[in-house]
Every structure is written in structure tokens, then in C-alpha cells.
PDB file of C-alpha atoms in Angstrom:
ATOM      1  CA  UNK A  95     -21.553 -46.313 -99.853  1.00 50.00           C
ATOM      2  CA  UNK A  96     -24.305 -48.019 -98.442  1.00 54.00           C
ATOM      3  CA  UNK A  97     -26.901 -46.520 -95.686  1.00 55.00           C
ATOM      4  CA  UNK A  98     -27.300 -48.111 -93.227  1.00 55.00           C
ATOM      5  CA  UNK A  99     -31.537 -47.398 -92.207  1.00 57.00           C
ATOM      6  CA  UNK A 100     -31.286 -48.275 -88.718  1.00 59.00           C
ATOM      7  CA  UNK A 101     -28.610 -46.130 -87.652  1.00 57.00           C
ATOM      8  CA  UNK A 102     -30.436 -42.931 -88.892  1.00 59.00           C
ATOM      9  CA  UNK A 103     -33.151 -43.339 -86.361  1.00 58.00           C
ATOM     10  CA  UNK A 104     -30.933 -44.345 -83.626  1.00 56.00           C
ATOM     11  CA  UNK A 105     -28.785 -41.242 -83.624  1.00 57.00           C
ATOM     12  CA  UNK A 106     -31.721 -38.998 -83.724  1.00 57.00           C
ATOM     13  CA  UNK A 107     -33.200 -40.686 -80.730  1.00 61.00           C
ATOM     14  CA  UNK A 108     -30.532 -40.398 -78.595  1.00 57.00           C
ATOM     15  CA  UNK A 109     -29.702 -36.879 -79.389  1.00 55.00           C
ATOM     16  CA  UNK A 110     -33.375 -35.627 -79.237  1.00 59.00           C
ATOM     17  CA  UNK A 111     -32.902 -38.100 -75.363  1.00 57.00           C
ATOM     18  CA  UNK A 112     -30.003 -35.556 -74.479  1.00 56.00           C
ATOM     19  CA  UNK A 113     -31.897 -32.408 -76.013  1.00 56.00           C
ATOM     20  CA  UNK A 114     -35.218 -33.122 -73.603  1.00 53.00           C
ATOM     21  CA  UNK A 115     -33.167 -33.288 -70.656  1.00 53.00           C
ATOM     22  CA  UNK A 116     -33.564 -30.923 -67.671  1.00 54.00           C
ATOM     23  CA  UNK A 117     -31.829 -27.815 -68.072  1.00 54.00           C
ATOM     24  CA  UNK A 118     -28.826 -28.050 -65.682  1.00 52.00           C
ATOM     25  CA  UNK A 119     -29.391 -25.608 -63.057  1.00 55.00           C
ATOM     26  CA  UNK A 120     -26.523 -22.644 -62.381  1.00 54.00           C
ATOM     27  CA  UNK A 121     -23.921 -23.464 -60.017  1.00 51.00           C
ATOM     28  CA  UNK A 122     -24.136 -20.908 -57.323  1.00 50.00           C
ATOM     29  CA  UNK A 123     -21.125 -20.302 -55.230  1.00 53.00           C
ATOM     30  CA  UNK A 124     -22.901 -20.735 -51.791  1.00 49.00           C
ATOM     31  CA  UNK A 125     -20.533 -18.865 -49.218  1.00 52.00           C
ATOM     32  CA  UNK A 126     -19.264 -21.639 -46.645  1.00 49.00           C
ATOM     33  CA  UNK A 127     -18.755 -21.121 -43.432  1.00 52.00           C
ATOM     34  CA  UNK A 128     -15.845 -22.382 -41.146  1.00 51.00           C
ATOM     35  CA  UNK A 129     -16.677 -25.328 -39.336  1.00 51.00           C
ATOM     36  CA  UNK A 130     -17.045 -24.613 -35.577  1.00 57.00           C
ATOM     37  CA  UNK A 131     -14.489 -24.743 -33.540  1.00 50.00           C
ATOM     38  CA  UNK A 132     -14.259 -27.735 -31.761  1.00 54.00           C
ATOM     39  CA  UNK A 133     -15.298 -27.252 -27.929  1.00 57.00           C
ATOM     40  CA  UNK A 134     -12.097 -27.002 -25.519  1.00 60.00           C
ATOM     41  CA  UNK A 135     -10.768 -29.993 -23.809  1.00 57.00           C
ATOM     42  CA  UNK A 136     -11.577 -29.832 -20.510  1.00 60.00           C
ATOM     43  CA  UNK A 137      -8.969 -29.556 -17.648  1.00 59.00           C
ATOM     44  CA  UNK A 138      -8.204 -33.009 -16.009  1.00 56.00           C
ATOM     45  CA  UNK A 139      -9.814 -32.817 -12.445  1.00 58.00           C
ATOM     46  CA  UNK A 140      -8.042 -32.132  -9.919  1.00 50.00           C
ATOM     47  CA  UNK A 141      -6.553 -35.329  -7.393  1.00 52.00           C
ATOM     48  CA  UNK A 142      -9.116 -36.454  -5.492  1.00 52.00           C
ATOM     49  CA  UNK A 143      -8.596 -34.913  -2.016  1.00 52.00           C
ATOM     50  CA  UNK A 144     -10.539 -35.191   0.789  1.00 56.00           C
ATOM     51  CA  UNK A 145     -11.513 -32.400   2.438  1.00 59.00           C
ATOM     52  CA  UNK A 146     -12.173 -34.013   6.079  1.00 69.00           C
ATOM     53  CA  UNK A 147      -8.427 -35.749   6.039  1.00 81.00           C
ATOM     54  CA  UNK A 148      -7.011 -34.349   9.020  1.00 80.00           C
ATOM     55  CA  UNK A 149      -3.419 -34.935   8.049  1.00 89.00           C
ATOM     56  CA  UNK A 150      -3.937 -32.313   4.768  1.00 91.00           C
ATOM     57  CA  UNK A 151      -5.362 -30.245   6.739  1.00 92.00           C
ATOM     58  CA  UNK A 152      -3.016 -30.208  10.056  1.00 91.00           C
ATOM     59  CA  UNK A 153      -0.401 -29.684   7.058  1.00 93.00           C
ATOM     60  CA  UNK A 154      -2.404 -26.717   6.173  1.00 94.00           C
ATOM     61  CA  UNK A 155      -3.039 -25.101   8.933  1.00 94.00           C
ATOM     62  CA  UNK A 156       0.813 -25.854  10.093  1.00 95.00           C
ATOM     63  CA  UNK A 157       2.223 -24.042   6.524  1.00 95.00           C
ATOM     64  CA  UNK A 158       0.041 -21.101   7.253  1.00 95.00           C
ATOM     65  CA  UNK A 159       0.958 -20.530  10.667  1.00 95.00           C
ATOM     66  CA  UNK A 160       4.323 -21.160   9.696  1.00 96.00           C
ATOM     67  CA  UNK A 161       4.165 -18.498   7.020  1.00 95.00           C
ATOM     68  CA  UNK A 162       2.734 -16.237   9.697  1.00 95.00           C
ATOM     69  CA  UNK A 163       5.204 -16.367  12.042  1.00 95.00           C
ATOM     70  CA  UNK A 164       7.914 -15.427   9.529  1.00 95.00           C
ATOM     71  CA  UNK A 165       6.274 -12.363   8.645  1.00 97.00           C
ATOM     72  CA  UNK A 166       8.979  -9.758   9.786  1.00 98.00           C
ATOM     73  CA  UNK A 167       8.660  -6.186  10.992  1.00 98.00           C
ATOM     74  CA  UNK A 168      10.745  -3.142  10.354  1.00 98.00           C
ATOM     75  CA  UNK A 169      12.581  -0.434  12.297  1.00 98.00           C
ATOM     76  CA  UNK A 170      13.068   3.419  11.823  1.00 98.00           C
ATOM     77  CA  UNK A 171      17.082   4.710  11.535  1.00 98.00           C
ATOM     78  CA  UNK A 172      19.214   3.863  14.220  1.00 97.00           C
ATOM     79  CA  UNK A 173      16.050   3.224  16.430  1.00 98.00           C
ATOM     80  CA  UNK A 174      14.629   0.190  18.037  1.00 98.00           C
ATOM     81  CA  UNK A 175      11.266   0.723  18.980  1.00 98.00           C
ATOM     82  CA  UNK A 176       8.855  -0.862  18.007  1.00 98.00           C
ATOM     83  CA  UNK A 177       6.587   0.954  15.335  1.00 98.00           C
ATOM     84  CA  UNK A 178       2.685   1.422  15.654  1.00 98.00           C
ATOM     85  CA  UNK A 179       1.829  -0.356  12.345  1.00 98.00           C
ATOM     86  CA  UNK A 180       4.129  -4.114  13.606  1.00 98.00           C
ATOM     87  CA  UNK A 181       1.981  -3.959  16.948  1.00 98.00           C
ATOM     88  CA  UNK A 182      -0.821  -6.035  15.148  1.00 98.00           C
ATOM     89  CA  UNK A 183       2.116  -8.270  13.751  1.00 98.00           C
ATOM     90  CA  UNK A 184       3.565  -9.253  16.732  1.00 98.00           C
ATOM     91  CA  UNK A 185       0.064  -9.376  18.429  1.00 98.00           C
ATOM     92  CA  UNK A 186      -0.203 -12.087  15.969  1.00 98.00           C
ATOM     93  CA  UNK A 187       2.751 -13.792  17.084  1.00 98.00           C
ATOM     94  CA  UNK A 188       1.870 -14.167  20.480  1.00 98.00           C
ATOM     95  CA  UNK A 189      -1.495 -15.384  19.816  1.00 98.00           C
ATOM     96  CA  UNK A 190       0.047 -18.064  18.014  1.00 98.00           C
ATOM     97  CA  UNK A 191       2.659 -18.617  20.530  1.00 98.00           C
ATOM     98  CA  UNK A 192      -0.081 -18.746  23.151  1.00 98.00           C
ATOM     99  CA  UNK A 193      -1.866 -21.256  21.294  1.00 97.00           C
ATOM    100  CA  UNK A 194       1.046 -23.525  20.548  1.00 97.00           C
ATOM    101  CA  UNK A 195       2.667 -23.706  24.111  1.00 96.00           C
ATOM    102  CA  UNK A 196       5.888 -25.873  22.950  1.00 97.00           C
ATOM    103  CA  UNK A 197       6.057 -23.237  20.167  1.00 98.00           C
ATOM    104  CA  UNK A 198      10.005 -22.047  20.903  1.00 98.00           C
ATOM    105  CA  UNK A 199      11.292 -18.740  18.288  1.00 98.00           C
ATOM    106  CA  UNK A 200      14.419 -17.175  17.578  1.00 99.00           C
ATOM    107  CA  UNK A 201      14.206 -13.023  16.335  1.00 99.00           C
ATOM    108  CA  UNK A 202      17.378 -11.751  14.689  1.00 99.00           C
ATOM    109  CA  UNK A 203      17.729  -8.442  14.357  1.00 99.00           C
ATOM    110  CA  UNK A 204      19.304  -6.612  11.636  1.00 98.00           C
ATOM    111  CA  UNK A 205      20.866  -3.501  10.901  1.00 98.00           C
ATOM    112  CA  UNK A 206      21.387  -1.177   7.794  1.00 97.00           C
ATOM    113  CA  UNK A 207      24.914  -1.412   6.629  1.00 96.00           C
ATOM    114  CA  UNK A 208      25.382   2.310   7.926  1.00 96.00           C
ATOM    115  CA  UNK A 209      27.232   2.419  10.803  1.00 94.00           C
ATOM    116  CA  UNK A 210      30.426  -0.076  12.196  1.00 97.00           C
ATOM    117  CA  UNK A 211      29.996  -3.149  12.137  1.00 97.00           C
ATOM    118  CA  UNK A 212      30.291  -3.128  15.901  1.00 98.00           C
ATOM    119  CA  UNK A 213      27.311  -0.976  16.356  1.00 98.00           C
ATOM    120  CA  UNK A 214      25.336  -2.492  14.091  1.00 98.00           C
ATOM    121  CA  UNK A 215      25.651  -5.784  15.996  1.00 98.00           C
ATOM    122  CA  UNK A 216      24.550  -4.071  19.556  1.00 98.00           C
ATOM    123  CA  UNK A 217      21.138  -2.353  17.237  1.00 98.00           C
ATOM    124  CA  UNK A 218      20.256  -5.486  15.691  1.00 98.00           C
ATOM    125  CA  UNK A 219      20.102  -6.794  19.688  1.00 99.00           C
ATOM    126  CA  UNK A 220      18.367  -4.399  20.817  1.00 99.00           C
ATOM    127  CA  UNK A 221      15.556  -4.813  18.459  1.00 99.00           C
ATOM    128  CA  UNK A 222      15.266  -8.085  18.996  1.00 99.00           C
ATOM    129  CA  UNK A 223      14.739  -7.707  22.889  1.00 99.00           C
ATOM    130  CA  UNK A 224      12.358  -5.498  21.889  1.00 99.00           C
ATOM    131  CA  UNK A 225      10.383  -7.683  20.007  1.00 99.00           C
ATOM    132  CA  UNK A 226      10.821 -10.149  22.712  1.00 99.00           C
ATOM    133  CA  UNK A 227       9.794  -7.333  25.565  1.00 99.00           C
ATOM    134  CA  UNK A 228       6.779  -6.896  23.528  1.00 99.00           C
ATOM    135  CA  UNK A 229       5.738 -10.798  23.129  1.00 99.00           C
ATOM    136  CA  UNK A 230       6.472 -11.105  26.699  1.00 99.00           C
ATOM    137  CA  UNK A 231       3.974  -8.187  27.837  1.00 99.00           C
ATOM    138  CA  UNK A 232       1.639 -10.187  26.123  1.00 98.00           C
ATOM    139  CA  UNK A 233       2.076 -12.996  27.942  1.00 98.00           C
ATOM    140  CA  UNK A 234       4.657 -15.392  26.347  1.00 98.00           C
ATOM    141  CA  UNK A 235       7.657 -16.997  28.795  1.00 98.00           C
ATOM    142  CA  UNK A 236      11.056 -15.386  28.518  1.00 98.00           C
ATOM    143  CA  UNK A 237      12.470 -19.183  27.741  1.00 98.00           C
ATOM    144  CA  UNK A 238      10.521 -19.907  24.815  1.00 98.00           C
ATOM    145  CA  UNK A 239      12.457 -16.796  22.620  1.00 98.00           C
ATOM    146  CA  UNK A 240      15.986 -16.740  22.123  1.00 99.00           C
ATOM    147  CA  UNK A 241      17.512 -13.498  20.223  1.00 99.00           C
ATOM    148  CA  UNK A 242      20.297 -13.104  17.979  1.00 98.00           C
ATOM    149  CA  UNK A 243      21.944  -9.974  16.411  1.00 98.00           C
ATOM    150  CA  UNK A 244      23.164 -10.082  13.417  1.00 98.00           C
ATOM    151  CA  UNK A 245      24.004  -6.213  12.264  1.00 97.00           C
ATOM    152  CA  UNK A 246      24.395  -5.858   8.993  1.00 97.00           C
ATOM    153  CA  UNK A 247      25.987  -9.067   8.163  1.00 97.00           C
ATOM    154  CA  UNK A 248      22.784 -10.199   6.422  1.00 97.00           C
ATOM    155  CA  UNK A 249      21.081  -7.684   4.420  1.00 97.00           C
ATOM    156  CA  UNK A 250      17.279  -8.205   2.896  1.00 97.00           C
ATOM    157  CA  UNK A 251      18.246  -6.011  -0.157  1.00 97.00           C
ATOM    158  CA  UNK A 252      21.728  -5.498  -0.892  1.00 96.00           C
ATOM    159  CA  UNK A 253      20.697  -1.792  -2.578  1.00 96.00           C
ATOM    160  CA  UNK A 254      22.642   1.818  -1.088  1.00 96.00           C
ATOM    161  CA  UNK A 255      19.448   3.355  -1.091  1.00 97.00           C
ATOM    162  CA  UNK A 256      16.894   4.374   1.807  1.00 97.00           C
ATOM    163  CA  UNK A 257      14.164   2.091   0.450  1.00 97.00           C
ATOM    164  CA  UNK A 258      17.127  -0.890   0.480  1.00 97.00           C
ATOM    165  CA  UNK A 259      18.206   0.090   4.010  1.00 97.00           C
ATOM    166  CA  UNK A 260      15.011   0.134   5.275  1.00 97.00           C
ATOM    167  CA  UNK A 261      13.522  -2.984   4.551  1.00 98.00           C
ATOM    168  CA  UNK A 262      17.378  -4.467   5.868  1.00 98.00           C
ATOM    169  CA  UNK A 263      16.398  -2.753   9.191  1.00 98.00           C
ATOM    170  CA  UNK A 264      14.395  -5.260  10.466  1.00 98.00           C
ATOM    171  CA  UNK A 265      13.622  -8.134  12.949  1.00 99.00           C
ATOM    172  CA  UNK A 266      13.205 -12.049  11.373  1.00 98.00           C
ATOM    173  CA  UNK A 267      11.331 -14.745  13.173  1.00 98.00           C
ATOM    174  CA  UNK A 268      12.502 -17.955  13.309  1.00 98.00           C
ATOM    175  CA  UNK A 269      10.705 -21.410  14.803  1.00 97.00           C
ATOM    176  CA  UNK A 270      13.265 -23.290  16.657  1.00 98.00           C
ATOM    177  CA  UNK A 271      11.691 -26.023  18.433  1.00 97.00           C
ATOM    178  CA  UNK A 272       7.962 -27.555  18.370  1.00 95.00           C
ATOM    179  CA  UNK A 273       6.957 -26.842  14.940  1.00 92.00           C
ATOM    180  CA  UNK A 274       5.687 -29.595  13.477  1.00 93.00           C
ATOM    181  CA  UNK A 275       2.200 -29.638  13.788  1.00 94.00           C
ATOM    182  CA  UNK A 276       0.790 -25.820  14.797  1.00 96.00           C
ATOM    183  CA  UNK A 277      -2.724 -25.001  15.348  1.00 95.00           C
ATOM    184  CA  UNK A 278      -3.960 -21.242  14.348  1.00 95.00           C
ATOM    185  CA  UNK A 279      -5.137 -19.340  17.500  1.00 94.00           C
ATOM    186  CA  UNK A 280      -8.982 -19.179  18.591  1.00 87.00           C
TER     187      UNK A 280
END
């Protein structure tokens, strides 16, 4: 076999060239962290309303008037007075009533479903008038509330318990006629 002289040399260069290299350095496990979160999307803005249209705001005023006006008030068994705590309620009422003067209501009273039928029907009436003797001492016309009775035909919460029966003894309020647009009272 013949030696090649060349070769020799060559092979010892380029393994001393990979010996005098730079040490490789240790691979460290470098604890990563989670990316951060990304930040939340914000909400799309609301529609663009404009606070001085008087339209959006007559319907706002109107709806909470409205909502007023239907709050109801409640009567003791088999009475129909009316009860020191619903005085501010219906105070309310004929604020608003005063302020609105084509305002027309309807109150329906209601009974409990103890008693007949019969005399349920003449108690539900009589709390009404009361509530309409009371809006009237405070001013409002006789022709702008109409009453209805309607006993215990109509109950609030069908229950057979006292706290059902007393929230179905009670007087409703109803707008019957000049609704539409209602301004709150000064």
C-alpha cells in the first residue's frame, strides 16, 4: 500500500482545527415565563346618543313617570284605609297628576281570596274610592279617576299564605287617557 504524504498532514490539521475550538458552553435550562396575556378587547362604545335630544329624553322622563304611577299600595285585612307608609305614594301620584293636567287614571282594587266573592268585589271598591278620596284631597278632579273593583278575581300572588294575601290586597294604578308624553312634577 502506498502513503499517500499529503493526506497525513491534512487530517491532523483539521482535527487539531476542531480540537482548538471554543469549549461549547453548558446549556442551562433558563426557566421561561408565560407570555403575557394579551390586554382585553375593549367593549364596543356605546350608540352614539345625544344627550340634549329632546325626544330620548321626553321618552325618558315619560317611562319613569309611567313606572311611577304604577307603583301600587297595599291594604290591611278586610280594611280599606289607607296606611301611613302609601301616603308618600299617593302624594306622588297627585303631584304627577297635578303636573300632567290631561293625565286621566283608573285604580282597581283588589281583594284577598278570603271572603265571597261578592264581598270581595264591594272591598276592592272601597279601596279604590279611597285612593281616589285621598288624590282628590290633594287636589286632583273627581273626572280624571275612574275606579274599578275587581275582588279577588285577579290575584298578585296566587300563594294561601298571609305574605301571598297581602301583597293581593292591594290598589293598581292604571293611565287611561293622556299618557303619551308626561313631564315629572317640579
Amino acid at each position: 500500500m502506498r502513503r499517500r504524504p499529503g493526506l497525513v498532514p491534512l487530517a491532523l490539521i483539521a482535527l487539531s482545527a476542531l480540537g482548538c475550538g471554543k469549549k461549547a458552553e453548558p446549556v442551562v435550562d433558563v426557566p421561561t415565563s408565560n407570555p403575557p396575556a394579551p390586554a382585553p378587547v375593549p367593549p364596543p362604545p356605546a350608540p352614539a346618543t345625544n344627550p340634549t335630544d329632546p325626544n330620548a329624553e321626553a321618552a325618558r322622563v315619560t317611562a319613569a313617570v309611567r313606572a311611577e304611577l304604577g307603583n301600587v299600595i297595599h291594604f290591611d285585612y278586610d280594611q280599606d284605609a289607607i296606611k301611613p307608609e302609601d301616603r308618600p305614594i299617593l302624594d306622588r301620584k297627585a303631584a304627577i297628576l297635578q303636573a300632567n293636567a290631561s293625565l286621566r287614571i283608573r285604580i282597581s282594587g283588589h281583594a284577598d281570596d278570603r271572603g265571597s266573592d261578592e264581598y270581595n268585589l264591594v272591598l276592592g271598591n272601597k279601596r279604590a274610592l279611597a285612593a281616589k278620596r285621598y288624590l282628590e284631597s290633594k287636589g286632583i278632579a273627581a273626572s280624571r279617576i275612574d275606579v274599578a273593583s275587581f275582588g279577588e278575581e285577579r290575584p298578585a300572588d296566587p300563594g294561601q299564605n298571609e305574605t301571598s294575601w297581602a301583597m293581593n290586597r292591594r290598589d293598581e294604578f292604571e293611565i287611561i287617557a293622556g299618557g303619551e308624553r308626561l313631564v315629572q312634577p317640579r
